[in-house]
Amino acid sequence: MPPDLDAALADSARGDQAALTVLYRELNPRLLRYLRHHAGPVAEDLASEVWLALAPQLDGFTGTFDRFRALMFAVARRRVVDEYR
């Protein structure tokens, strides 16, 4: 059975590390594919930067998983643009 990603997000926002692991396992492969396509060899470094940028925003995040995923890719897009500057 697939994990309830909205519940995992809510639990992560309250500091649950296991729930954060669920989010990471769900999102990081997609994030890396996106970054490898757009930024090539620096994809893993940029992925780390994206997660670090999102960490403080997770505390108290009240949106859905889809909104969090959209936020993640907005941050990733900005990191790619910054990389090309």
XYZ file of C-alpha atoms in Angstrom:
85
model
C 0.000 0.000 0.000
C 1.439 3.423 -0.933
C 2.131 5.804 1.926
C -0.334 8.582 2.748
C 1.826 11.454 1.598
C -0.381 14.210 3.014
C -0.162 12.525 6.439
C 3.609 12.099 6.042
C 3.914 15.798 5.246
C 1.840 16.795 8.267
C 3.869 14.505 10.516
C 7.128 15.856 9.060
C 5.985 19.390 9.814
C 5.701 18.301 13.455
C 9.241 16.915 13.448
C 8.631 13.220 12.745
C 11.875 11.952 11.168
C 10.304 8.725 9.866
C 7.683 10.759 8.015
C 10.412 12.958 6.555
C 12.121 9.815 5.294
C 8.879 8.852 3.518
C 8.806 12.260 1.812
C 12.461 12.046 0.880
C 12.069 8.589 -0.653
C 9.045 9.744 -2.622
C 10.396 13.074 -3.844
C 14.159 12.828 -4.122
C 14.286 10.499 -7.157
C 12.003 12.882 -9.092
C 14.027 15.867 -7.927
C 17.285 14.254 -9.043
C 15.853 13.397 -12.485
C 14.758 17.004 -12.925
C 18.107 18.384 -11.782
C 20.169 15.929 -13.850
C 18.238 16.948 -16.924
C 18.646 20.678 -16.283
C 21.955 20.933 -14.421
C 23.869 17.765 -15.228
C 26.844 16.938 -13.018
C 25.905 19.283 -10.165
C 22.458 17.712 -9.702
C 23.207 16.029 -6.383
C 24.700 19.191 -4.908
C 21.663 21.174 -6.010
C 19.314 18.543 -4.587
C 21.021 18.951 -1.217
C 20.595 22.709 -1.463
C 16.897 22.291 -2.259
C 16.312 20.058 0.768
C 18.241 22.454 2.997
C 16.174 25.379 1.710
C 12.932 23.492 2.378
C 13.833 22.284 5.869
C 12.994 25.538 7.685
C 9.782 25.901 5.671
C 8.611 22.444 6.712
C 8.081 23.555 10.303
C 4.421 24.418 10.453
C 3.746 23.789 6.745
C -0.021 23.376 6.363
C -0.458 22.753 2.632
C -1.000 19.468 0.834
C 1.669 17.138 -0.473
C 1.027 18.461 -3.986
C 1.662 22.031 -2.820
C 4.858 20.954 -1.077
C 6.021 19.161 -4.229
C 5.277 22.307 -6.250
C 7.252 24.380 -3.746
C 10.150 21.919 -3.982
C 10.306 22.191 -7.748
C 10.029 25.984 -7.621
C 13.059 26.017 -5.324
C 14.837 23.547 -7.619
C 14.122 25.703 -10.659
C 15.596 28.736 -8.898
C 18.695 26.747 -7.958
C 19.156 25.706 -11.599
C 18.832 29.315 -12.765
C 21.355 30.388 -10.118
C 23.735 27.653 -11.291
C 23.718 29.017 -14.843
C 24.432 32.601 -13.722
